[in-house]
Short mmCIF file of C-alpha atoms and ligand atoms in Angstrom, two decimals:
data_model
loop_
_atom_site.label_atom_id
_atom_site.label_comp_id
_atom_site.label_asym_id
_atom_site.label_seq_id
_atom_site.Cartn_x
_atom_site.Cartn_y
_atom_site.Cartn_z
CA MET A 1 -77.03 36.95 -154.51
CA ARG A 2 -78.59 35.74 -151.26
CA PRO A 3 -81.85 33.73 -151.40
CA ILE A 4 -85.06 35.38 -152.59
CA LEU A 5 -88.52 34.95 -151.10
CA GLY A 6 -91.39 34.77 -153.60
CA ILE A 7 -95.05 35.36 -152.73
CA GLU A 8 -98.08 34.63 -154.95
CA SER A 9 -101.63 35.67 -154.04
CA SER A 10 -103.19 37.05 -157.22
CA CYS A 11 -106.00 34.53 -157.60
CA ASP A 12 -106.94 31.39 -155.69
CA GLU A 13 -103.54 29.88 -154.95
CA THR A 14 -101.71 31.01 -151.82
CA ALA A 15 -98.03 30.30 -152.45
CA ALA A 16 -94.57 31.03 -151.09
CA ALA A 17 -91.12 29.88 -152.21
CA VAL A 18 -87.47 30.47 -151.47
CA LEU A 19 -84.90 30.21 -154.27
CA ASP A 20 -81.16 30.66 -153.91
CA GLY A 21 -79.46 33.36 -155.97
CA GLU A 22 -78.88 30.93 -158.86
CA GLY A 23 -82.55 29.97 -159.00
CA THR A 24 -82.35 26.61 -157.26
CA ILE A 25 -85.55 25.90 -155.33
CA LEU A 26 -84.79 25.69 -151.61
CA ALA A 27 -88.41 25.36 -150.47
CA GLU A 28 -91.87 25.96 -151.93
CA ALA A 29 -95.48 25.54 -150.94
CA VAL A 30 -98.83 26.09 -152.65
CA LEU A 31 -102.19 26.05 -150.89
CA SER A 32 -105.06 25.71 -153.32
CA GLN A 33 -108.33 27.34 -152.32
CA GLU A 34 -110.24 25.04 -154.65
CA ARG A 35 -112.35 23.65 -151.81
CA GLU A 36 -113.36 27.11 -150.55
CA HIS A 37 -114.56 28.22 -153.99
CA ALA A 38 -115.99 24.97 -155.37
CA PRO A 39 -119.47 25.43 -153.81
CA TYR A 40 -119.79 28.70 -155.78
CA GLY A 41 -118.59 27.23 -159.10
CA GLY A 42 -115.81 29.80 -159.43
CA VAL A 43 -113.43 32.05 -157.54
CA VAL A 44 -115.13 34.45 -155.09
CA PRO A 45 -112.76 37.43 -154.66
CA GLU A 46 -113.66 38.19 -151.04
CA ILE A 47 -113.22 34.56 -149.98
CA ALA A 48 -109.89 34.46 -151.83
CA ALA A 49 -108.57 37.59 -150.08
CA ARG A 50 -109.54 36.33 -146.64
CA ALA A 51 -107.99 32.91 -147.30
CA HIS A 52 -104.71 34.56 -148.40
CA LEU A 53 -104.75 36.65 -145.24
CA ALA A 54 -105.36 33.58 -143.08
CA HIS A 55 -102.68 31.37 -144.65
CA LEU A 56 -99.92 33.46 -146.22
CA PRO A 57 -97.94 34.48 -143.10
CA GLY A 58 -97.77 30.88 -141.87
CA LEU A 59 -96.82 29.64 -145.31
CA VAL A 60 -93.96 32.14 -145.56
CA ARG A 61 -92.66 31.07 -142.15
CA ALA A 62 -92.94 27.41 -143.18
CA VAL A 63 -90.95 27.77 -146.42
CA LEU A 64 -88.25 29.80 -144.67
CA ALA A 65 -87.96 27.14 -141.98
CA ARG A 66 -87.75 24.41 -144.59
CA ALA A 67 -85.05 26.36 -146.44
CA GLY A 68 -83.19 26.63 -143.12
CA LEU A 69 -83.32 30.42 -143.25
CA GLY A 70 -84.52 33.31 -141.13
CA PHE A 71 -85.59 36.67 -142.59
CA ASP A 72 -81.97 37.79 -142.11
CA GLY A 73 -80.80 35.16 -144.57
CA LEU A 74 -82.78 36.69 -147.43
CA GLY A 75 -81.39 38.91 -150.17
CA GLY A 76 -84.72 40.21 -151.46
CA VAL A 77 -88.48 39.82 -151.54
CA ALA A 78 -90.58 39.39 -154.69
CA ALA A 79 -94.37 39.48 -154.44
CA THR A 80 -96.96 39.40 -157.22
CA GLY A 81 -98.15 42.99 -157.67
CA GLY A 82 -100.73 42.27 -160.39
CA PRO A 83 -102.64 41.57 -162.50
CA GLY A 84 -105.23 39.75 -160.42
CA LEU A 85 -107.86 40.11 -157.73
CA ILE A 86 -107.12 43.24 -155.74
CA GLY A 87 -107.79 41.83 -152.27
CA GLY A 88 -105.27 39.02 -152.65
CA LEU A 89 -102.75 41.32 -154.33
CA ILE A 90 -102.94 43.71 -151.39
CA VAL A 91 -102.42 40.89 -148.88
CA GLY A 92 -99.35 39.47 -150.66
CA SER A 93 -97.84 42.85 -151.55
CA LEU A 94 -98.16 44.21 -148.02
CA LEU A 95 -96.63 41.12 -146.49
CA GLY A 96 -93.73 41.30 -148.95
CA LYS A 97 -93.24 45.02 -148.35
CA GLY A 98 -93.38 44.54 -144.59
CA ILE A 99 -90.61 41.95 -144.66
CA ALA A 100 -88.53 44.08 -147.04
CA LEU A 101 -89.01 47.18 -144.89
CA ALA A 102 -88.24 45.42 -141.60
CA ARG A 103 -85.04 43.82 -142.92
CA GLY A 104 -83.92 46.53 -145.35
CA LEU A 105 -84.25 44.19 -148.33
CA PRO A 106 -84.89 45.08 -151.97
CA TYR A 107 -88.51 44.58 -152.99
CA VAL A 108 -89.74 43.56 -156.42
CA ALA A 109 -93.40 43.93 -157.44
CA VAL A 110 -93.69 41.07 -159.90
CA ASN A 111 -96.08 41.09 -162.82
CA HIS A 112 -97.81 37.69 -162.62
CA LEU A 113 -97.77 37.31 -166.41
CA GLU A 114 -94.05 38.05 -166.51
CA ALA A 115 -93.56 35.38 -163.85
CA HIS A 116 -95.33 32.83 -166.10
CA ALA A 117 -93.32 34.13 -169.06
CA LEU A 118 -89.90 33.73 -167.41
CA THR A 119 -90.54 30.33 -165.77
CA ALA A 120 -88.97 28.57 -168.75
CA ARG A 121 -85.66 30.21 -167.82
CA LEU A 122 -85.48 28.53 -164.41
CA PRO A 123 -82.14 26.74 -164.34
CA GLY A 124 -82.38 23.15 -165.55
CA LEU A 125 -85.89 23.43 -166.95
CA VAL A 126 -85.04 23.72 -170.63
CA GLU A 127 -82.02 21.85 -171.90
CA GLY A 128 -79.50 24.43 -173.03
CA GLY A 129 -81.54 27.24 -171.43
CA ALA A 130 -84.41 29.30 -172.83
CA ALA A 131 -82.71 32.02 -174.82
CA PHE A 132 -84.66 35.08 -175.95
CA PRO A 133 -86.68 35.43 -178.07
CA TYR A 134 -89.22 32.70 -177.48
CA LEU A 135 -92.99 32.36 -177.64
CA LEU A 136 -95.25 31.93 -174.67
CA LEU A 137 -98.76 30.53 -174.88
CA LEU A 138 -100.37 31.27 -171.54
CA VAL A 139 -103.55 29.28 -171.11
CA SER A 140 -105.40 29.02 -167.81
CA GLY A 141 -108.72 29.85 -166.19
CA GLY A 142 -107.87 33.54 -166.17
CA HIS A 143 -105.38 33.96 -169.00
CA CYS A 144 -105.43 33.15 -172.67
CA GLN A 145 -102.77 34.93 -174.64
CA CYS A 146 -99.78 34.47 -176.85
CA VAL A 147 -96.72 36.59 -176.19
CA LYS A 148 -93.32 37.15 -177.77
CA VAL A 149 -90.75 37.15 -174.96
CA ALA A 150 -87.76 39.17 -176.19
CA GLY A 151 -86.15 39.85 -172.81
CA VAL A 152 -86.92 40.66 -169.19
CA GLY A 153 -89.53 43.41 -169.42
CA ALA A 154 -89.68 43.14 -173.21
CA TYR A 155 -92.92 41.53 -174.27
CA THR A 156 -95.17 41.81 -177.30
CA ARG A 157 -98.68 40.47 -177.07
CA LEU A 158 -99.33 38.67 -180.35
CA GLY A 159 -102.94 37.88 -179.55
CA GLY A 160 -105.37 36.91 -176.86
CA THR A 161 -108.92 35.88 -176.27
CA LEU A 162 -111.73 38.16 -177.34
CA ASP A 163 -114.04 36.70 -174.71
CA ASP A 164 -113.50 33.66 -172.45
CA ALA A 165 -110.13 32.28 -171.44
CA VAL A 166 -109.68 28.70 -172.61
CA GLY A 167 -109.67 27.27 -169.07
CA GLU A 168 -112.82 29.26 -168.37
CA ALA A 169 -114.42 27.60 -171.42
CA PHE A 170 -113.40 24.16 -170.08
CA ASP A 171 -114.90 25.10 -166.71
CA LYS A 172 -118.18 26.40 -168.19
CA VAL A 173 -118.60 23.42 -170.51
CA GLY A 174 -117.72 21.16 -167.58
CA LYS A 175 -120.57 22.74 -165.64
CA LEU A 176 -122.97 22.21 -168.59
CA LEU A 177 -121.99 18.54 -168.64
CA GLY A 178 -122.55 18.16 -164.92
CA LEU A 179 -118.88 17.98 -163.92
CA GLY A 180 -117.53 19.69 -160.80
CA TRP A 181 -115.38 22.82 -160.69
CA PRO A 182 -112.77 23.29 -162.04
CA GLY A 183 -114.01 21.37 -165.06
CA GLY A 184 -110.82 20.99 -167.10
CA PRO A 185 -109.31 17.81 -165.63
CA ALA A 186 -112.70 16.01 -165.40
CA LEU A 187 -113.61 17.10 -168.90
CA GLU A 188 -110.35 15.73 -170.28
CA ARG A 189 -111.03 12.37 -168.61
CA LEU A 190 -114.59 12.29 -169.95
CA ALA A 191 -113.46 13.27 -173.45
CA ALA A 192 -111.15 10.25 -173.55
CA GLN A 193 -114.24 8.02 -173.54
CA GLY A 194 -116.18 9.93 -176.19
CA ASP A 195 -116.44 10.18 -179.96
CA PRO A 196 -115.07 13.57 -181.03
CA ALA A 197 -116.79 13.36 -184.42
CA ARG A 198 -120.39 12.97 -183.19
CA PHE A 199 -120.94 16.68 -182.58
CA ALA A 200 -119.64 19.14 -185.18
CA PHE A 201 -118.88 22.07 -182.90
CA PRO A 202 -117.49 25.31 -184.41
CA ARG A 203 -113.75 26.09 -184.48
CA PRO A 204 -113.76 29.82 -183.66
CA MET A 205 -110.95 31.88 -185.26
CA LEU A 206 -109.52 28.87 -187.13
CA GLY A 207 -107.45 30.10 -190.07
CA ARG A 208 -107.91 33.79 -189.22
CA PRO A 209 -104.81 35.98 -189.46
CA GLY A 210 -103.05 36.79 -186.19
CA CYS A 211 -103.24 34.94 -182.95
CA ASP A 212 -106.50 35.92 -181.27
CA PHE A 213 -108.81 33.38 -179.66
CA SER A 214 -112.54 33.20 -179.01
CA PHE A 215 -114.36 30.53 -177.06
CA SER A 216 -117.78 31.89 -176.18
CA GLY A 217 -119.37 30.73 -179.48
CA LEU A 218 -118.04 27.22 -178.94
CA LYS A 219 -119.34 27.22 -175.39
CA THR A 220 -122.76 28.38 -176.63
CA ALA A 221 -122.78 25.62 -179.26
CA VAL A 222 -122.24 23.04 -176.51
CA ALA A 223 -124.98 24.69 -174.41
CA GLN A 224 -127.37 24.46 -177.36
CA ALA A 225 -126.50 20.80 -177.94
CA VAL A 226 -127.12 20.09 -174.26
CA ALA A 227 -130.48 21.91 -174.45
CA ARG A 228 -131.47 20.00 -177.62
CA HIS A 229 -130.95 16.72 -175.84
CA GLY A 230 -132.71 17.82 -172.66
CA PRO A 231 -134.59 18.23 -170.52
CA GLY A 232 -133.12 15.92 -167.92
CA ALA A 233 -129.66 14.59 -167.46
CA LEU A 234 -127.61 13.68 -170.51
CA SER A 235 -126.72 10.04 -170.93
CA ALA A 236 -123.13 9.28 -169.96
CA ALA A 237 -122.29 8.41 -173.55
CA MET A 238 -123.78 11.65 -174.88
CA ALA A 239 -121.89 13.74 -172.31
CA ALA A 240 -118.65 11.97 -173.24
CA ASP A 241 -119.23 12.63 -176.95
CA MET A 242 -119.90 16.31 -176.24
CA ALA A 243 -116.77 16.56 -174.10
CA ALA A 244 -114.73 14.90 -176.83
CA GLY A 245 -116.22 17.15 -179.52
CA PHE A 246 -115.56 20.28 -177.48
CA GLN A 247 -112.00 19.29 -176.66
CA ARG A 248 -111.28 18.38 -180.30
CA ALA A 249 -112.47 21.84 -181.37
CA VAL A 250 -110.27 23.53 -178.75
CA VAL A 251 -107.26 21.42 -179.73
CA GLU A 252 -107.60 22.32 -183.41
CA VAL A 253 -108.00 26.01 -182.63
CA MET A 254 -105.00 26.06 -180.28
CA ALA A 255 -102.74 24.32 -182.80
CA ASP A 256 -103.83 26.75 -185.52
CA ARG A 257 -103.30 29.82 -183.33
CA ALA A 258 -99.89 28.57 -182.23
CA ALA A 259 -98.91 28.01 -185.86
CA HIS A 260 -99.85 31.61 -186.63
CA ALA A 261 -97.82 32.86 -183.66
CA MET A 262 -94.77 30.93 -184.83
CA ALA A 263 -95.13 32.43 -188.29
CA MET A 264 -95.28 35.91 -186.70
CA VAL A 265 -91.96 35.41 -184.89
CA PRO A 266 -89.75 33.33 -187.19
CA GLY A 267 -86.69 33.85 -184.93
CA ALA A 268 -88.25 32.01 -182.00
CA LYS A 269 -87.02 28.44 -181.63
CA LEU A 270 -88.99 27.68 -178.49
CA LEU A 271 -92.73 27.62 -177.79
CA VAL A 272 -93.47 27.57 -174.07
CA VAL A 273 -96.94 26.60 -172.95
CA ALA A 274 -97.94 27.55 -169.41
CA GLY A 275 -101.07 27.78 -167.27
CA GLY A 276 -103.37 25.08 -165.95
CA VAL A 277 -104.68 24.13 -169.40
CA ALA A 278 -101.13 23.10 -170.36
CA ALA A 279 -101.85 20.00 -168.26
CA ASN A 280 -104.20 18.79 -171.02
CA GLY A 281 -102.55 15.91 -172.87
CA ALA A 282 -104.45 16.39 -176.14
CA ILE A 283 -103.57 20.09 -176.25
CA ARG A 284 -99.92 19.44 -175.45
CA ALA A 285 -99.70 16.78 -178.18
CA ALA A 286 -101.27 19.04 -180.81
CA LEU A 287 -99.00 21.95 -179.88
CA ALA A 288 -95.93 19.70 -179.96
CA ALA A 289 -96.88 18.55 -183.46
CA ALA A 290 -97.53 22.12 -184.66
CA ALA A 291 -94.19 23.23 -183.24
CA ALA A 292 -92.23 20.27 -184.64
CA ALA A 293 -93.66 21.00 -188.10
CA ARG A 294 -91.88 24.38 -187.94
CA GLY A 295 -88.64 23.24 -186.35
CA VAL A 296 -89.69 24.78 -183.03
CA ARG A 297 -89.33 23.02 -179.70
CA LEU A 298 -92.37 22.87 -177.42
CA VAL A 299 -91.60 23.25 -173.76
CA ALA A 300 -94.25 22.51 -171.18
CA PRO A 301 -92.88 23.09 -167.68
CA PRO A 302 -93.98 20.54 -165.05
CA VAL A 303 -97.60 21.20 -164.11
CA ARG A 304 -96.74 22.51 -160.63
CA LEU A 305 -94.63 25.24 -162.28
CA CYS A 306 -97.18 26.05 -164.98
CA THR A 307 -100.10 26.56 -162.64
CA ASP A 308 -99.93 29.48 -160.21
CA ASN A 309 -96.99 29.13 -157.84
CA ALA A 310 -94.45 31.26 -156.00
CA VAL A 311 -91.33 29.70 -157.53
CA MET A 312 -92.03 31.63 -160.72
CA VAL A 313 -92.51 34.84 -158.74
CA ALA A 314 -89.21 34.42 -156.89
CA TRP A 315 -87.48 33.59 -160.18
CA ALA A 316 -88.89 36.70 -161.92
CA GLY A 317 -87.62 38.63 -158.88
CA ILE A 318 -84.14 37.17 -159.36
CA GLU A 319 -84.15 38.05 -163.08
CA ARG A 320 -85.11 41.64 -162.20
CA LEU A 321 -82.70 41.98 -159.28
CA ARG A 322 -79.86 40.77 -161.50
CA LEU A 323 -80.61 43.71 -163.77
CA GLY A 324 -80.85 46.12 -160.84
CA LEU A 325 -84.62 46.49 -161.27
CA THR A 326 -86.42 47.00 -157.96
CA ASP A 327 -89.64 48.70 -156.90
CA GLY A 328 -90.44 51.28 -154.25
CA LEU A 329 -92.51 50.39 -151.21
CA ASP A 330 -95.09 52.84 -152.56
CA PHE A 331 -95.91 50.45 -155.41
CA ALA A 332 -99.71 50.16 -155.68
CA PRO A 333 -100.98 46.69 -156.61
CA ARG A 334 -102.54 46.64 -160.07
CA PRO A 335 -105.62 44.52 -160.84
CA ARG A 336 -104.97 45.27 -164.52
CA TRP A 337 -101.34 45.25 -165.63
CA PRO A 338 -100.71 44.35 -169.28
CA LEU A 339 -97.27 42.97 -170.04
CA GLU A 340 -96.53 45.72 -172.53
CA GLU A 341 -96.69 48.28 -169.73
CA LEU A 342 -93.65 46.82 -168.01
CA ALA A 343 -90.62 49.02 -168.25
CA SER A 344 -88.20 47.19 -170.49
CA ALA A 345 -84.99 46.15 -168.83
CA ALA A 346 -83.20 47.56 -171.82
CA ALA A 347 -84.87 50.97 -171.50
O1 KG4 B 1 -103.24 28.08 -163.98
P1 KG4 B 1 -104.44 27.64 -163.20
O2 KG4 B 1 -104.25 26.63 -162.11
O3 KG4 B 1 -105.17 28.86 -162.53
C1 KG4 B 1 -105.60 29.99 -163.21
O4 KG4 B 1 -106.68 29.91 -163.83
O5 KG4 B 1 -104.89 31.01 -163.14
O6 KG4 B 1 -105.46 27.07 -164.27
C2 KG4 B 1 -106.69 26.51 -163.92
C3 KG4 B 1 -107.47 26.28 -165.19
C4 KG4 B 1 -108.90 25.88 -164.91
O7 KG4 B 1 -109.74 26.60 -165.79
C5 KG4 B 1 -108.90 24.40 -165.22
O8 KG4 B 1 -110.15 23.91 -165.65
C6 KG4 B 1 -107.88 24.30 -166.33
O9 KG4 B 1 -106.87 25.23 -165.94
N1 KG4 B 1 -107.33 22.97 -166.45
C7 KG4 B 1 -107.50 22.18 -167.54
C8 KG4 B 1 -106.88 20.95 -167.24
N2 KG4 B 1 -106.33 21.03 -165.99
C9 KG4 B 1 -106.63 22.27 -165.52
N3 KG4 B 1 -108.11 22.41 -168.70
C10 KG4 B 1 -108.11 21.42 -169.60
N4 KG4 B 1 -107.56 20.20 -169.39
C11 KG4 B 1 -106.93 19.93 -168.23
N5 KG4 B 1 -106.39 18.73 -168.04
ZN1 ZN B 2 -101.47 32.50 -163.54
#
C-alpha cells in the first residue's frame, strides 16, 4: 500500500501525519490550540474551527514535504469524521475529501475513538503486537470510557462516565485551586507536594458493578472544601493537600474500574490506556498494579500518541483500507458517533 495521509481536527489539536503502508511514521505534526483557548478556560468551538481552517492546509503540505511526497505519492486519505466539534470536523473532512477527489484516492472517515483504540497496534508499539481482544481505557478531557476492542470495527463499551470526563474533572479542580488551563499537568505537580490523607474526598462508583465512572460529586466535594477554607486564596500547603486528596481519589477509582473491566473480559491480556490523562504518573502506576495483579499487561503509548494526533488517524485508515473499508465522499461528519455504531469489519 502506498503512504496514507491522516488528518485530525475534532477538538483543539490540528494535526497531520503521513505513514507508509506498513504503518511506519514518515512525518507528523501537531499544532495545539491551547494558547487560543486558555483565556476562556476551555475549548471554544468557533475559535477551534477557525484555527483548524487557518492551519490545516499548511500543516498537510508541511508533512508531505517532510515525507518527501507529493499528493501523487499517496495511496489514501484518512480524516477524522467524528465524534467531536462539528466546525473542526467539517474543516478536516472537507480537506481530506478534496485531496481524495482531486487525486482519485480512497477516502476513510475515521472515528476518532477508533483511532485511539487502534493506536496500540501501530507497528513496534507493543512488543509482540496488540492482538485482539484487548481493553482500552480512554481518559482525556473529552473522553472517559472503557471499551473491549475485539477487532477493527468491533467494539463493546463496557462503561463510561455518567457526568464529567476525568480530564475535565482535573481541569475543573485545577481551576478551583487557581491553576491554569488545562489543569491536569499542574495539578499532578501540585499533588506531589501535598498530603493525600488530609482531605477525605469521596470515591464515586468505587466497588460498584460494571465499569462506569462519575466525577462530578468528587469535584463538588473539592469545591466545598475550597469554600470552607475561603474566602480568599488558599494557602499553598492547603491547595497542595487538596490536589493530592483529589488525585488519590481519582487514582483509587480508576484502578477499581479497570479491575472491573478486566473481570468483564477475562480473555483480554492487554489493558491499553490512552488520552491525555494517561500522562499522569500516579494513574499509570495504579493501573499497572491493577493489571499486573490479574496477569494483564498495561500498555501506555508514548504521550504524543495518546493525546490527539494524526498518526492514529492515518493508522486507523490503514487498518480499514487493508480490510477494503472505505467511505463515500458524501460522508457527513458526525459530532456524536458512538463506537458501537461502526460497521464491524467482520459484518
Ligand atoms: O487527550 P487530550 O490532550 O485532549 C482531549 O481532551 O481530547 O487530553 C487533555 C486532558 C486535559 O483534561 C488535561 O488536563 C488532562 O488531559 N491531562 C492530565 C495530565 N496531563 C493532561 N490529567 C491528569 N494528569 C496529567 N498529568
Ligand atoms: Zn481524543
